[in-house]
Coordinates of C-alpha atoms in Angstrom, one line a residue:
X1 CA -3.4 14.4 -42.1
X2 CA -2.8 15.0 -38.5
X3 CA 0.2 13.9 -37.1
X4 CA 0.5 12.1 -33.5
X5 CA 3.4 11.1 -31.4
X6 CA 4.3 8.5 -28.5
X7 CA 7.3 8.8 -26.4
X8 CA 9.6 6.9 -24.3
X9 CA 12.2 7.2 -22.1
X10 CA 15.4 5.4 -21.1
X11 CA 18.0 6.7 -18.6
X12 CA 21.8 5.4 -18.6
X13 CA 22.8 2.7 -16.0
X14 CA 24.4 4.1 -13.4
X15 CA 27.6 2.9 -13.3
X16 CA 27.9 1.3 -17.0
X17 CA 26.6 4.3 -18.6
X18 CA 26.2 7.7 -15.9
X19 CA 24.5 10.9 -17.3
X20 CA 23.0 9.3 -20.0
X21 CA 19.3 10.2 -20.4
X22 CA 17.6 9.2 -24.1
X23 CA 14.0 10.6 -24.9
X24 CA 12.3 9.0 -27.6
X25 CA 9.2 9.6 -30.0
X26 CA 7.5 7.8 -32.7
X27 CA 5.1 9.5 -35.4
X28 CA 2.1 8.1 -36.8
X29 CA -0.5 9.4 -38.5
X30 CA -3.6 9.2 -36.4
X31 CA -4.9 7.1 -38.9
X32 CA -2.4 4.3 -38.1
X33 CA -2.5 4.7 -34.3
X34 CA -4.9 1.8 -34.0
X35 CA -3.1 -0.8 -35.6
X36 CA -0.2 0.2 -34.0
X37 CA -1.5 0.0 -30.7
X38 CA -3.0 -3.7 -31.6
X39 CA 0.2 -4.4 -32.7
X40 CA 2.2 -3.4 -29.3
X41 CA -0.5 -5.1 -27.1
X42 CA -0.1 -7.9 -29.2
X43 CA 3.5 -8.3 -28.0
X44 CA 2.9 -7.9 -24.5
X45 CA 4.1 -10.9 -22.1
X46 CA 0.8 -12.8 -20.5
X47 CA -0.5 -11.1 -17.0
X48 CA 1.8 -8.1 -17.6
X49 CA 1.0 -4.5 -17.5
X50 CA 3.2 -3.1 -20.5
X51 CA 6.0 -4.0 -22.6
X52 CA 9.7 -3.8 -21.5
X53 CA 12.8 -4.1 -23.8
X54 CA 14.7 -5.0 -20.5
X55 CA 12.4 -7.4 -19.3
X56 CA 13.0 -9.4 -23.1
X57 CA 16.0 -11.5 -22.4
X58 CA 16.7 -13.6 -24.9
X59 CA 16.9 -13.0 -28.2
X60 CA 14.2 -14.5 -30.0
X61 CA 12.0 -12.7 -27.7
X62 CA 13.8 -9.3 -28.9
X63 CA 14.0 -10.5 -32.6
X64 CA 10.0 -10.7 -32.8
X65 CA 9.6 -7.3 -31.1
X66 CA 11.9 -5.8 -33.7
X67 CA 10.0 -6.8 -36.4
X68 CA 6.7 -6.1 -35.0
X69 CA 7.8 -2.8 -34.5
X70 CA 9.6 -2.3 -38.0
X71 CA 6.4 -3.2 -39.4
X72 CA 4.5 -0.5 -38.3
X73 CA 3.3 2.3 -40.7
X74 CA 5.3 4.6 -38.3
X75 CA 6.1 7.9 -40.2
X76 CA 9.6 8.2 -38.4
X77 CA 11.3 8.4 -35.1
X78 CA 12.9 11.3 -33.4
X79 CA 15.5 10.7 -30.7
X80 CA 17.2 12.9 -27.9
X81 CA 20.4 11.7 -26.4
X82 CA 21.5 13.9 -23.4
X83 CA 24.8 13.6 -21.7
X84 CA 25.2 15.7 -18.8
X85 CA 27.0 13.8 -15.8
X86 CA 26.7 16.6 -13.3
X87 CA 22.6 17.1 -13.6
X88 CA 20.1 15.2 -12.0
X89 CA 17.7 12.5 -13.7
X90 CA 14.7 15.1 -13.8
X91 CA 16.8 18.1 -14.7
X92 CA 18.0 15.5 -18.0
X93 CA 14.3 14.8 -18.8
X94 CA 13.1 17.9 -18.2
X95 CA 15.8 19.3 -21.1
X96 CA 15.6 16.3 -23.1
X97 CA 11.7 16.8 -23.6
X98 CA 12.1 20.6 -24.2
X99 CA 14.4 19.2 -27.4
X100 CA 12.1 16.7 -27.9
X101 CA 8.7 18.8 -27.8
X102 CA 10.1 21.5 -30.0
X103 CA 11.0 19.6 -32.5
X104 CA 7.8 17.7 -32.7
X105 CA 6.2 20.9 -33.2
X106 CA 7.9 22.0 -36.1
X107 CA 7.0 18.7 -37.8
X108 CA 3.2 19.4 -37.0
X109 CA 2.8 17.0 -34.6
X110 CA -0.6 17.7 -32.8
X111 CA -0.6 15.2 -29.8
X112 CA 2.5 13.7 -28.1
X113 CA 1.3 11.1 -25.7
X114 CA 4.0 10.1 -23.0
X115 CA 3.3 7.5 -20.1
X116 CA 2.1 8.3 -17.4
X117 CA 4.8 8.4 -14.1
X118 CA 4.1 9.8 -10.3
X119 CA 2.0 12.5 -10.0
X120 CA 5.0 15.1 -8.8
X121 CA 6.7 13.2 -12.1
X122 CA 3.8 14.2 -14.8
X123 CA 3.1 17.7 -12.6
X124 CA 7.0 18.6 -13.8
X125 CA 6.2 17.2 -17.1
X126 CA 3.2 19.5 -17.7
X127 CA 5.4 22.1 -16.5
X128 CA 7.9 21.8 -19.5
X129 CA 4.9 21.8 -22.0
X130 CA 3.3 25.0 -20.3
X131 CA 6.9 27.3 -19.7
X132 CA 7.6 26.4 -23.5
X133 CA 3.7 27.2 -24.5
X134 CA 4.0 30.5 -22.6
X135 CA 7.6 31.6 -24.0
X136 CA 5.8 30.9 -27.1
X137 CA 8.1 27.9 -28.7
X138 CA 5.3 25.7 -29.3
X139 CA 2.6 26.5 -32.1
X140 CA 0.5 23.1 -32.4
X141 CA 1.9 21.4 -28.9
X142 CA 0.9 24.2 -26.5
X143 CA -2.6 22.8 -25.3
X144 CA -3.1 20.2 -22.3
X145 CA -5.5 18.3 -22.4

């Protein structure tokens, strides 16, 4: 069985919330991924690019994606809160993944799939997968493809 993963991100807002930064990661087994991505697209407004939890005001809206998404064969979830006030948003991501990646790795995960930001964004990204590959933390995460 190989194991996959999909993560997300959401920071705090800024004056509700400050130094707030959550990484997130659900596990499938690749055998699953399909339906779960027909699922998702499924519950993605008309004419938009993705789907947003902000952008799904009202609550029936938000009821349906909750049980679209409770409904998938999803293996579990893994989530990384950070609270750090003083660092900056990257310098919270960049920690939060570290967390994050390790601890995908010691479940097996083979493939972590996170979307795609700026260039310099997914550059600094790639660097937190390659400094953990090379201190030799990750076993099964430590290739980029």
């Amino acid at each position: 069985m190989t194991l996959v993963a999909f993560g997300d991100e959401s920071g705090g807002h800024t004056t509700a919330d400050p130094g707030i930064f959550i990484l997130s990661a659900s596990i499938f087994r690749d055998s699953d991924v399909d339906a779960a991505r027909a699922a998702m697209a499924g519950l993605k407004p008309k004419g938009s690019v993705k789907l947003h939890w902000r952008e799904s005001h009202n609550h029936k809206r938000r009821s349906a994606i909750v049980t679209v998404v409770a409904a998938l064969r999803c293996q579990h979830h893994h989530v990384v809160i950070r609270t750090a006030a003083h660092e900056k948003p990257e310098r919270m991501r960049a920690k939060a993944m570290e967390h994050l990646l390790i601890e995908l790795d010691k479940q097996s995960v083979s493939q972590v799939t996170f979307e795609s930001r700026t260039p310099k964004q997914d550059i600094r990204d790639r660097d937190v997968l390659r400094t953990l590959d090379s201190l030799g933390r990750l076993t099964v995460l430590g290739r980029l493809d």
